[in-house]
CSV table of N, CA and C in Angstrom, one decimal:
chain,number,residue,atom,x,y,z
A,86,UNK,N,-10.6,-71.3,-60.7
A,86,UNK,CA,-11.8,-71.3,-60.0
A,86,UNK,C,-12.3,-69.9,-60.0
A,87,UNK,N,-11.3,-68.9,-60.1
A,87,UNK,CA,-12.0,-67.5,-59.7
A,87,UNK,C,-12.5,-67.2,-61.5
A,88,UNK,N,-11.9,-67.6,-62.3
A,88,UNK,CA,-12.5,-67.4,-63.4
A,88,UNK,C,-13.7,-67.9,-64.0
A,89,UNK,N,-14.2,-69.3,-63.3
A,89,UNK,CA,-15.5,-69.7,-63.4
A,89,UNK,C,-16.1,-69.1,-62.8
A,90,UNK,N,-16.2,-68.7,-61.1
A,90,UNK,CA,-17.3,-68.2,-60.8
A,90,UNK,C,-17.1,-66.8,-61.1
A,91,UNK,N,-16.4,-66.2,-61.5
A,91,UNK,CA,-17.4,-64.5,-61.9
A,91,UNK,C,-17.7,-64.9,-63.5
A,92,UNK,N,-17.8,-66.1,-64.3
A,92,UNK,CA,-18.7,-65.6,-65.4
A,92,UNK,C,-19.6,-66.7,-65.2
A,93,UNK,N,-19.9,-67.2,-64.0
A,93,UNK,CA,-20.9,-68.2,-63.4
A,93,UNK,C,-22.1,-66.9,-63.0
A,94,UNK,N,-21.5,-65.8,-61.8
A,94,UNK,CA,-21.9,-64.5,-61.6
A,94,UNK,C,-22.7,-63.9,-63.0
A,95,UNK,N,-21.6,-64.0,-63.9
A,95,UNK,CA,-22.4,-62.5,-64.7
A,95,UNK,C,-23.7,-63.5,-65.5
A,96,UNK,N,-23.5,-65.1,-65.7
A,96,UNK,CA,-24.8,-65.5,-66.6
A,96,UNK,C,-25.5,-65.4,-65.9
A,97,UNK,N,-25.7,-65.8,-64.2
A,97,UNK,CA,-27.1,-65.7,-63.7
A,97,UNK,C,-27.3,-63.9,-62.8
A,98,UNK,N,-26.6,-63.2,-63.7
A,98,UNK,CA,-27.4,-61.9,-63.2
A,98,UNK,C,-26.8,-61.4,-62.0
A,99,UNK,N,-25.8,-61.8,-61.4
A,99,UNK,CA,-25.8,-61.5,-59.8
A,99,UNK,C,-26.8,-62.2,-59.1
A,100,UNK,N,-27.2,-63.5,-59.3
A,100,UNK,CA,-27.6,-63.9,-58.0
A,100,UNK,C,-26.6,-65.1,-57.6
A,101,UNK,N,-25.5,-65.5,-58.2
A,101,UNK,CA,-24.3,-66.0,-57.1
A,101,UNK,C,-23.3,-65.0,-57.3
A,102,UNK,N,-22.8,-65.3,-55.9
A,102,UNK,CA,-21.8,-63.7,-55.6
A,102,UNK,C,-20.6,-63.6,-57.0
A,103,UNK,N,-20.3,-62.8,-56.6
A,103,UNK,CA,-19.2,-62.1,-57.9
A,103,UNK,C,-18.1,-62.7,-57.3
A,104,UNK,N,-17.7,-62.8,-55.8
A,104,UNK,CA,-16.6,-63.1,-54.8
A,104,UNK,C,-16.8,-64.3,-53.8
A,105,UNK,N,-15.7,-64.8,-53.9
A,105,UNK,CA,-15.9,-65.9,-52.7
A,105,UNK,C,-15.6,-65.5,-51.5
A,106,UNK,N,-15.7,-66.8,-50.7
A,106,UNK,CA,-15.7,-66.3,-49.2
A,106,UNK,C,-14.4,-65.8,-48.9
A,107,UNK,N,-13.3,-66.4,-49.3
A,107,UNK,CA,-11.9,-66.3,-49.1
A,107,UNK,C,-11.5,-64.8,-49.8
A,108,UNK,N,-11.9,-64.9,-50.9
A,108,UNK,CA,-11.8,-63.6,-51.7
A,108,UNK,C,-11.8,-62.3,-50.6
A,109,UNK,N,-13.4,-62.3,-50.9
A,109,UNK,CA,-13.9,-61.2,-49.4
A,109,UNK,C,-13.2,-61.2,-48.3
A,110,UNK,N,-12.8,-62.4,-47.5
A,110,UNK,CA,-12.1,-62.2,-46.2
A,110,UNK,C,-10.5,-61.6,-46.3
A,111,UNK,N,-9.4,-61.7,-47.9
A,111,UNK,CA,-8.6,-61.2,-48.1
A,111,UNK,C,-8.6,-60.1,-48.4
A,112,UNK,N,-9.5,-59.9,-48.9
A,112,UNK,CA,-9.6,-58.1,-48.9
A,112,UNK,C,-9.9,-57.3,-47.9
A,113,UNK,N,-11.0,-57.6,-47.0
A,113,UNK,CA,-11.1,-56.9,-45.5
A,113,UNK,C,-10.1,-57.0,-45.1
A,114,UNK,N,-9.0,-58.4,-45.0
A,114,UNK,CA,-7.6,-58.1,-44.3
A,114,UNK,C,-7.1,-57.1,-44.7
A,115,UNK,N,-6.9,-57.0,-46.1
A,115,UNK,CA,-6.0,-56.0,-46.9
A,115,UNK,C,-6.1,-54.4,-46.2
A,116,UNK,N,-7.6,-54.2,-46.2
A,116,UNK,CA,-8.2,-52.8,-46.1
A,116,UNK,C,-8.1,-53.0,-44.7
A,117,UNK,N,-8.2,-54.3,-43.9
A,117,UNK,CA,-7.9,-53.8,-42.5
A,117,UNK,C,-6.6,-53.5,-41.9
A,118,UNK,N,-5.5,-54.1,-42.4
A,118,UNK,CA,-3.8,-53.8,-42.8
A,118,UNK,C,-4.0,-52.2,-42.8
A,119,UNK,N,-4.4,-51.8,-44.4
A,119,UNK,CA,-4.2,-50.8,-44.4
A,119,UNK,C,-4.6,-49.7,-43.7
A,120,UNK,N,-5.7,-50.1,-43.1
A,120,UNK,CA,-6.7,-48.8,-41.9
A,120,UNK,C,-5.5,-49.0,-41.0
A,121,UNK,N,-4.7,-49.8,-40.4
A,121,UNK,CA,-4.3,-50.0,-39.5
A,121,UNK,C,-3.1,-49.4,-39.5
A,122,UNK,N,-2.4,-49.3,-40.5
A,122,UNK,CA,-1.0,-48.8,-41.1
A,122,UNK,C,-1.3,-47.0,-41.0
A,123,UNK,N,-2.5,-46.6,-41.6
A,123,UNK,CA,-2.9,-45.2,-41.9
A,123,UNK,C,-2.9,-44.8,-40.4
A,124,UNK,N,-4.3,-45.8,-39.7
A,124,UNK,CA,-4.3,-45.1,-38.1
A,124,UNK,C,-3.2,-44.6,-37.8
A,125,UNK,N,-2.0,-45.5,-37.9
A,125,UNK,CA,-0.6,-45.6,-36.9
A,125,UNK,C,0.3,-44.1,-37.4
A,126,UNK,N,0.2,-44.5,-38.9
A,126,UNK,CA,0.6,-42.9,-39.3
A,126,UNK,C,0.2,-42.0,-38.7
A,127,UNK,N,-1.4,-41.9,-38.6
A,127,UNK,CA,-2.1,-40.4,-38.0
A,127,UNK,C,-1.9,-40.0,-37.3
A,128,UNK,N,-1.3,-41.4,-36.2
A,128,UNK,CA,-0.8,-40.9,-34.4
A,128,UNK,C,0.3,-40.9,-34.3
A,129,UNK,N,1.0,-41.1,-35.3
A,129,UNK,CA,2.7,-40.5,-35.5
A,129,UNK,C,2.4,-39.0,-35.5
A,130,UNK,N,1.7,-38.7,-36.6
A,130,UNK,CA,1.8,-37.4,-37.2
A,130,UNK,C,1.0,-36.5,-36.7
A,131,UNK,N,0.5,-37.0,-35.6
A,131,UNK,CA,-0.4,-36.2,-34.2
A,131,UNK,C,0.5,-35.9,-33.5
A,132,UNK,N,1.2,-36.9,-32.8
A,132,UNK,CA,2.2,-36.8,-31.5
A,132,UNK,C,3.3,-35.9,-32.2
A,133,UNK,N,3.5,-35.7,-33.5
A,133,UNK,CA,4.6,-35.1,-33.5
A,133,UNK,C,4.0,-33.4,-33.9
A,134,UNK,N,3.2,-33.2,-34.1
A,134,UNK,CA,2.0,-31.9,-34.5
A,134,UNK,C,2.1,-31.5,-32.9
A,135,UNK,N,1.5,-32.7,-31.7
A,135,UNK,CA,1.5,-32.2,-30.5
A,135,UNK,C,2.9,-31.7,-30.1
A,136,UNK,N,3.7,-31.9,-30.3
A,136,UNK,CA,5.2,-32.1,-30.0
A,136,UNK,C,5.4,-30.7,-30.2
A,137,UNK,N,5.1,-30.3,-31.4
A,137,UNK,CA,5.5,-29.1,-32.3
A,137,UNK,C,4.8,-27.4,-31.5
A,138,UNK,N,3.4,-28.1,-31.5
A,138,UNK,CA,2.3,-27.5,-30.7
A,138,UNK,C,3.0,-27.0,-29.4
A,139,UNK,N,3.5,-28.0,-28.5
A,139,UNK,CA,3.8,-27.9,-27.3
A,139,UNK,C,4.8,-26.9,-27.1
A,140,UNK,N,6.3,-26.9,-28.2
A,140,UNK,CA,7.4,-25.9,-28.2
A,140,UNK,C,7.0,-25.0,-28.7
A,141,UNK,N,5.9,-24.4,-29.9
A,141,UNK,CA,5.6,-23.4,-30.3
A,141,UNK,C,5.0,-22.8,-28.9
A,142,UNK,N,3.9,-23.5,-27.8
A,142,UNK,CA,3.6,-22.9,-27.1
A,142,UNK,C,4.5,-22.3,-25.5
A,143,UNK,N,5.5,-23.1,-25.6
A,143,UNK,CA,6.8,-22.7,-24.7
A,143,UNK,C,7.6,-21.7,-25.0
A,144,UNK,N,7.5,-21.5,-26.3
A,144,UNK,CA,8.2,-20.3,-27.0
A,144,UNK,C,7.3,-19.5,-26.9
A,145,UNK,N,6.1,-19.1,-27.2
A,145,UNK,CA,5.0,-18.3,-26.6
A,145,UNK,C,5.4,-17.5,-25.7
A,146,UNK,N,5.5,-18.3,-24.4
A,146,UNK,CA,5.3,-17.9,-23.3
A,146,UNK,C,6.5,-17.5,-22.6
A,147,UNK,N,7.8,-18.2,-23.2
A,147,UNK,CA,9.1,-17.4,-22.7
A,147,UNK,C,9.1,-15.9,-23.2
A,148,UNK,N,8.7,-15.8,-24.8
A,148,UNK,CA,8.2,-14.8,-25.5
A,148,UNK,C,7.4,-13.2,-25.2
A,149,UNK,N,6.7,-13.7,-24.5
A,149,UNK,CA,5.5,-12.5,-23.9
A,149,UNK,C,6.0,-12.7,-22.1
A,150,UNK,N,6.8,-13.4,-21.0
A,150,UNK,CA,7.8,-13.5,-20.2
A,150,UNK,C,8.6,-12.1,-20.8
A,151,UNK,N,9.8,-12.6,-21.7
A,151,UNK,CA,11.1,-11.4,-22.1
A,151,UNK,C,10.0,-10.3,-22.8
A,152,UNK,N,9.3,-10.4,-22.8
A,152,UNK,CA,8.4,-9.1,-23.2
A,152,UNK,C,7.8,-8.4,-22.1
A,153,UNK,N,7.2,-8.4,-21.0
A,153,UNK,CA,7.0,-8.2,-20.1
A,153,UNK,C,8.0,-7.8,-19.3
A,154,UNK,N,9.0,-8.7,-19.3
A,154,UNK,CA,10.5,-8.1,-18.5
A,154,UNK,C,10.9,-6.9,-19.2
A,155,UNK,N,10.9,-6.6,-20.9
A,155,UNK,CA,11.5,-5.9,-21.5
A,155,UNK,C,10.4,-4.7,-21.3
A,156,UNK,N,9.2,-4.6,-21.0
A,156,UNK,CA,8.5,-3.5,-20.8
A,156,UNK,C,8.4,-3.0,-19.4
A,157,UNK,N,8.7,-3.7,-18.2
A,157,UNK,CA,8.9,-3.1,-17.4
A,157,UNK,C,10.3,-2.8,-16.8
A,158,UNK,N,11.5,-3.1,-17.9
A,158,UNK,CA,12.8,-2.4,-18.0
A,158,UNK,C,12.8,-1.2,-18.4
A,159,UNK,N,11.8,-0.9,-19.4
A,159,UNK,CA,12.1,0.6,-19.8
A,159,UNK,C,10.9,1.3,-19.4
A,160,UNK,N,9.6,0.9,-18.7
A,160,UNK,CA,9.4,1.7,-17.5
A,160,UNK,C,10.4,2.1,-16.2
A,161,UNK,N,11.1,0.8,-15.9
A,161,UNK,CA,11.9,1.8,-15.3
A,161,UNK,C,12.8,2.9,-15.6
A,162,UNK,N,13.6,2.5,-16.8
A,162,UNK,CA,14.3,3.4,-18.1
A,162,UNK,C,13.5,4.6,-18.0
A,163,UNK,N,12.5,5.0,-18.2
A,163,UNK,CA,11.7,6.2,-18.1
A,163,UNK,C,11.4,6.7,-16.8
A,164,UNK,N,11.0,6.1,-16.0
A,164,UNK,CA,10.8,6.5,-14.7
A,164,UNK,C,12.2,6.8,-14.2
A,165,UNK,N,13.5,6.0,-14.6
A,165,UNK,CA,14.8,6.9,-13.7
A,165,UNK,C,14.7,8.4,-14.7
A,166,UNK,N,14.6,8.4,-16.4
A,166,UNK,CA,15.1,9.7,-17.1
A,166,UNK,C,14.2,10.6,-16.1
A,167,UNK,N,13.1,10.6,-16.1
A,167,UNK,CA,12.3,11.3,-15.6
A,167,UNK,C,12.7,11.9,-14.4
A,168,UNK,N,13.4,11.0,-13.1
A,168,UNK,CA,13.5,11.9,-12.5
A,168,UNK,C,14.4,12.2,-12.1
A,169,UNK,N,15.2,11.7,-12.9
A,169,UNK,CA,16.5,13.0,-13.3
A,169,UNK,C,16.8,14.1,-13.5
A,170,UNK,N,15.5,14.1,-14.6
A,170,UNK,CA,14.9,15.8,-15.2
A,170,UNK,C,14.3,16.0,-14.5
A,171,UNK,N,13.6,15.8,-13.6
A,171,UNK,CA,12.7,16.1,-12.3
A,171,UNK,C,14.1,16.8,-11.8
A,172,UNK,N,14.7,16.3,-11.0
A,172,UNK,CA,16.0,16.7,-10.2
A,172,UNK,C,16.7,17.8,-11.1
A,173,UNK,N,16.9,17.9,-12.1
A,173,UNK,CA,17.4,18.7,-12.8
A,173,UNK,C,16.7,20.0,-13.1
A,174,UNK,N,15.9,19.9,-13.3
A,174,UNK,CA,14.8,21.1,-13.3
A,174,UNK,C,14.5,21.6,-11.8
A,175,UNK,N,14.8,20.8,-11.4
A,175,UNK,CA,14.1,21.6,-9.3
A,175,UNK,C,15.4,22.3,-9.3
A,176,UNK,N,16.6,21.7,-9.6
A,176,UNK,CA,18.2,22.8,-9.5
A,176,UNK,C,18.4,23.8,-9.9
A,177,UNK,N,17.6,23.6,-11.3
A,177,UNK,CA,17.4,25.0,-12.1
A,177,UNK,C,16.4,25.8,-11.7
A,178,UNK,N,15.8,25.4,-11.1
A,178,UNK,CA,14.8,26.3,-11.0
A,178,UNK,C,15.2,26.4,-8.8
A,179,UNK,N,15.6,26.5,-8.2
A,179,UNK,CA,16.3,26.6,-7.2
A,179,UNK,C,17.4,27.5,-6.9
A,180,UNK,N,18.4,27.3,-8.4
A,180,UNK,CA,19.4,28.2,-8.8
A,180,UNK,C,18.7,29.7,-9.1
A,181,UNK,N,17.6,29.8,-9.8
A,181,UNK,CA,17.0,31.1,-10.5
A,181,UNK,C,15.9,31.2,-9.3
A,182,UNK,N,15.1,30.6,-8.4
A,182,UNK,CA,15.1,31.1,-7.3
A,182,UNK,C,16.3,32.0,-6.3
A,183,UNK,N,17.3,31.5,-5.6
A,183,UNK,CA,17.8,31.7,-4.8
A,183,UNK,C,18.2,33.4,-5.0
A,184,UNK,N,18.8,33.5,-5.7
A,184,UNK,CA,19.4,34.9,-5.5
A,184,UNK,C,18.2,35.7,-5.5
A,185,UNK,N,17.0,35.7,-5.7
A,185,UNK,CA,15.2,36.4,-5.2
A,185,UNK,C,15.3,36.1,-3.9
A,186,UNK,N,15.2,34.8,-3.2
A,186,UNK,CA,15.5,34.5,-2.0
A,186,UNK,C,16.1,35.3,-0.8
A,187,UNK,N,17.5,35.5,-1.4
A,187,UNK,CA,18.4,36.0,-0.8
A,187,UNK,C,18.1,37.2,-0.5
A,188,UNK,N,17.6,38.1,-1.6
A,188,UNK,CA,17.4,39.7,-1.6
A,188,UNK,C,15.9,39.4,-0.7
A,189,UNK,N,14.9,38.8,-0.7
A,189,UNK,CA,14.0,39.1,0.2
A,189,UNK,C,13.8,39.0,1.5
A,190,UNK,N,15.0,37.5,1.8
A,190,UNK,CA,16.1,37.7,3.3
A,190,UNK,C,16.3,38.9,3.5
A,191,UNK,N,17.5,39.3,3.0
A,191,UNK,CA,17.7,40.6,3.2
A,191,UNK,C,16.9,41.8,4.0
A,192,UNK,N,15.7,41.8,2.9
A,192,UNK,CA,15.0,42.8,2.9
A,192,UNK,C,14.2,42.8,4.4
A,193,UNK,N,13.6,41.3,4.5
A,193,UNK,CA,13.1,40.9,5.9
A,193,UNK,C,13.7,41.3,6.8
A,194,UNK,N,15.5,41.0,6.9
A,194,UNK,CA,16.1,41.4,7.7
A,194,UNK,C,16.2,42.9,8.5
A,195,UNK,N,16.1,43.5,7.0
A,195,UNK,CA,16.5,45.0,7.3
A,195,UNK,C,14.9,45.5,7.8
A,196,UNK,N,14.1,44.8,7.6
A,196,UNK,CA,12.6,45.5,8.2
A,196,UNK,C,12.6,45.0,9.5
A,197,UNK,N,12.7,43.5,9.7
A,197,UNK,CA,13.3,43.6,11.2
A,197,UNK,C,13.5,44.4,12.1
A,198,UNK,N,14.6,44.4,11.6
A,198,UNK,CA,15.9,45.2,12.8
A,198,UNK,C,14.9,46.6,12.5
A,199,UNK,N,14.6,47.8,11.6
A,199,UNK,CA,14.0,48.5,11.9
A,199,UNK,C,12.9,48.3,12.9
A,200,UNK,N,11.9,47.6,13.0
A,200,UNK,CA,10.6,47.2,13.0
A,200,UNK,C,11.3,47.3,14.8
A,201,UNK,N,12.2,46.6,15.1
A,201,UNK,CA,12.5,46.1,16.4
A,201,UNK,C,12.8,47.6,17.1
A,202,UNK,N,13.8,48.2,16.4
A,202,UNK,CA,14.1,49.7,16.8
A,202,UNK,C,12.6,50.7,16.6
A,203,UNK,N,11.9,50.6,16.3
A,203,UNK,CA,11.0,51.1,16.0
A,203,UNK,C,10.2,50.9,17.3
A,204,UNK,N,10.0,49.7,17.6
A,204,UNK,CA,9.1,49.2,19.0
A,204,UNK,C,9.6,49.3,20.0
A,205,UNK,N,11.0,49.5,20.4
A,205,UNK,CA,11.8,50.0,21.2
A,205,UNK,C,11.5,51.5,21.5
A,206,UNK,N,12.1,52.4,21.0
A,206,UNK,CA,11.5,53.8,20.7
A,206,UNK,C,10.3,53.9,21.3
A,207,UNK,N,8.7,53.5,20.5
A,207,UNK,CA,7.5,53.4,21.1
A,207,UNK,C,7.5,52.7,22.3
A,208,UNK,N,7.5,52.0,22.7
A,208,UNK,CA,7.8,51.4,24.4
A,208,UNK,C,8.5,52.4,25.3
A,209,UNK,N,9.3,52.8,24.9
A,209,UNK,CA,10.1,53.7,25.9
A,209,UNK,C,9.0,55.1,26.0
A,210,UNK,N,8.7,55.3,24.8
A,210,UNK,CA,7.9,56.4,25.0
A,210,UNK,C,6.2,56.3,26.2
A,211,UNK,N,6.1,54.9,25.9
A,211,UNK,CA,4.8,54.3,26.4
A,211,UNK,C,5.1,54.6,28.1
A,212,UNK,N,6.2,53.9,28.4
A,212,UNK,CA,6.5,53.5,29.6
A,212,UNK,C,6.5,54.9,29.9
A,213,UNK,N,7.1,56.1,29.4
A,213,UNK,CA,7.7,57.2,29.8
A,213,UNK,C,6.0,58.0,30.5
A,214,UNK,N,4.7,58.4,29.3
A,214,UNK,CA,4.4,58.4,29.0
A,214,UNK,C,3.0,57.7,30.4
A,215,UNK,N,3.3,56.5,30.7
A,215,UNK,CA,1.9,55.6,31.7
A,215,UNK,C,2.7,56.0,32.8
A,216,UNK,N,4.0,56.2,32.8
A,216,UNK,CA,4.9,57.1,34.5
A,216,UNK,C,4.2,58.4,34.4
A,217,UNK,N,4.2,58.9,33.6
A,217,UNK,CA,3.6,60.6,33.9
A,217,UNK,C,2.2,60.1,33.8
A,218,UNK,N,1.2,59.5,33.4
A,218,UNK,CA,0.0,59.2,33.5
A,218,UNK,C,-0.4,59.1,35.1
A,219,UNK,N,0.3,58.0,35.5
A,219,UNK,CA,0.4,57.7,36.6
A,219,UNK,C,0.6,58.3,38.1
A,220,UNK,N,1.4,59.3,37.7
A,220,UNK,CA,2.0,60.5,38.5
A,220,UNK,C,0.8,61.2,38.4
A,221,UNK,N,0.1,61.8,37.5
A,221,UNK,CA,-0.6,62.6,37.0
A,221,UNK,C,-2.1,62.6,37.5
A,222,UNK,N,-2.5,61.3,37.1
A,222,UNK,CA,-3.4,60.5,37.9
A,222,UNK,C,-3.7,61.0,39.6
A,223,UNK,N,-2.7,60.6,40.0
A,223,UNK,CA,-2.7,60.9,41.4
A,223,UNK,C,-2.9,61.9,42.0
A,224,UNK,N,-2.5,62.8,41.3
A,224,UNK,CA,-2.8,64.4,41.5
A,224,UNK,C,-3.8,64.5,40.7
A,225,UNK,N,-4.8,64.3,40.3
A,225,UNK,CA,-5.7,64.1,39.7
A,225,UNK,C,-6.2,64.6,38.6
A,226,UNK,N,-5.1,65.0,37.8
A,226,UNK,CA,-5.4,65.7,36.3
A,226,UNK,C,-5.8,64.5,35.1
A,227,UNK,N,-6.8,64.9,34.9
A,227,UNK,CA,-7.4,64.1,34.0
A,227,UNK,C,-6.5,64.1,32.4
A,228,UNK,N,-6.3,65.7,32.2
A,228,UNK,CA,-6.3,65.7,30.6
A,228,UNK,C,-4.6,65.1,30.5
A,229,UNK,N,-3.9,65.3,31.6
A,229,UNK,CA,-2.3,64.0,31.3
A,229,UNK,C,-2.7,62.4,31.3
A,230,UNK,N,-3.9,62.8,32.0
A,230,UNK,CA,-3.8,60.6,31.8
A,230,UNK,C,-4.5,60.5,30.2
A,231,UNK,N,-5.6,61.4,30.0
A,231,UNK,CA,-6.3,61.0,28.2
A,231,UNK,C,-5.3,61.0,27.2
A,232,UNK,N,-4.2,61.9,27.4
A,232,UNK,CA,-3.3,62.5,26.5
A,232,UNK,C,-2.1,61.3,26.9
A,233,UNK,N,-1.8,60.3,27.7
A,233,UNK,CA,-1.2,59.0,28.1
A,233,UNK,C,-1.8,57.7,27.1
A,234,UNK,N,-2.7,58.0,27.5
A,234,UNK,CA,-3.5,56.7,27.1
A,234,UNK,C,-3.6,56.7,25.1
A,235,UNK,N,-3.7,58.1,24.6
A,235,UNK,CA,-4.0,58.1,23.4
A,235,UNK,C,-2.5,58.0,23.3
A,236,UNK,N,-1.0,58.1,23.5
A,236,UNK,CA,-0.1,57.9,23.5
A,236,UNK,C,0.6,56.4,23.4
A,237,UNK,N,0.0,55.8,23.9
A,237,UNK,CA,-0.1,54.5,24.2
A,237,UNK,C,-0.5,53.6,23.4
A,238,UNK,N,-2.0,54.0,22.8
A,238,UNK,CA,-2.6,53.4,21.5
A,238,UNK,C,-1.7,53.9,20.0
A,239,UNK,N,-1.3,54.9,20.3
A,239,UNK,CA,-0.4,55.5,18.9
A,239,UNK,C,1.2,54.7,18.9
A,240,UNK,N,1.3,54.1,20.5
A,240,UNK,CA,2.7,53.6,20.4
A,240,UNK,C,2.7,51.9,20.0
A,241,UNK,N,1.0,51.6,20.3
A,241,UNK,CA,0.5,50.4,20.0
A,241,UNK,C,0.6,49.9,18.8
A,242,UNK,N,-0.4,50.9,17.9
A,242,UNK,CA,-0.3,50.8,16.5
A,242,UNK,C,1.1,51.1,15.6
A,243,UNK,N,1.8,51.7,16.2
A,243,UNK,CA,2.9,51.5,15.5
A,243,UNK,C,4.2,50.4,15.4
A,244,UNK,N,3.9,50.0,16.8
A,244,UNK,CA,4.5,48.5,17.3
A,244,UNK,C,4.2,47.4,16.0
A,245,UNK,N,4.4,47.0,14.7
A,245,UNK,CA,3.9,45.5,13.9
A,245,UNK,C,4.8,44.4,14.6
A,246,UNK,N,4.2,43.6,14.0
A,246,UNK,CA,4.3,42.1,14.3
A,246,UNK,C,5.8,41.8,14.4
A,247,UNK,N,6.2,41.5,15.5
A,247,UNK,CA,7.9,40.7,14.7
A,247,UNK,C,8.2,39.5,14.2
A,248,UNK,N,8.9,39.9,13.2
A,248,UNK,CA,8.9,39.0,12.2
A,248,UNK,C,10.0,37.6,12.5
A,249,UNK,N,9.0,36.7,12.0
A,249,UNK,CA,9.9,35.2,12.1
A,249,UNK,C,11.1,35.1,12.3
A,250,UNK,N,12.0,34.4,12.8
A,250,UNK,CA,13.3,34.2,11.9
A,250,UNK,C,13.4,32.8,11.2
């Protein structure tokens, strides 16, 4: 039968079909089978692309995770060297201070203690010095009290500051 009608087809030109009804409906099956079989493939081979997708993107992010942990390891790593040699250099340089230190101790010391005896000295003289003013005063000589008082300012100015301890 299939051999009659397609050369039934070809004498009248294509105006009866090339295919019959059954023909045509086996074939849509066929191609619908097959769309169906391909679909199924596609979403095999999606879910497993997503699958793939999903662990590449877990590895990502554990990835740049140990990378971030590993970069703020050796900030710290640098931040202890550092202030080691921070510490290390303030020793050294504390060591090569000190004995400068020491000698200008010293030196303070010894201006001190002068400075102190010095103002002692002047005081006594002061005090000695506003007693005869005072005395002097009274009996009313002028040129012992001027000759006091400028005594006084000379014992003033020579008096400095005492120094810290």
């Amino acid at each position: 039968m299939g051999l009659m009608r397609k050369t039934f087809s070809v004498g009248t030109f294509g105006i009866v079909s090339f295919r019959s009804k059954k023909d045509k409906v086996r074939r849509a099956e066929r191609a619908q089978r097959e769309a169906e079989t391909a679909l199924e493939e596609e979403q095999s081979a999606r879910a497993v692309a997503e699958a793939r997708i999903a662990t590449a993107e877990k590895k990502v992010r554990d990835a740049t995770v140990q990378a971030a942990q590993a970069a703020k390891r050796l900030g710290q790593t640098k931040r202890r060297t550092r202030r080691a040699s921070r510490g290390e250099r303030l020793g050294e340089l504390i060591a090569s201070a000190e004995p400068i230190l020491r000698s200008g101790l010293e030196t303070a010391r010894g201006a001190s203690t002068s400075t102190v005896a010095r103002g002692r000295t002047a005081g006594r003289r002061a005090r000695k010095a506003s007693k005869r003013a005072t005395r002097d005063a009274k009996k009313g000589a002028k040129r012992s009290f001027r000759h006091a008082k400028a005594t006084a300012s000379t014992a003033k100015g020579a008096i400095s500051p005492h120094p810290e301890r």
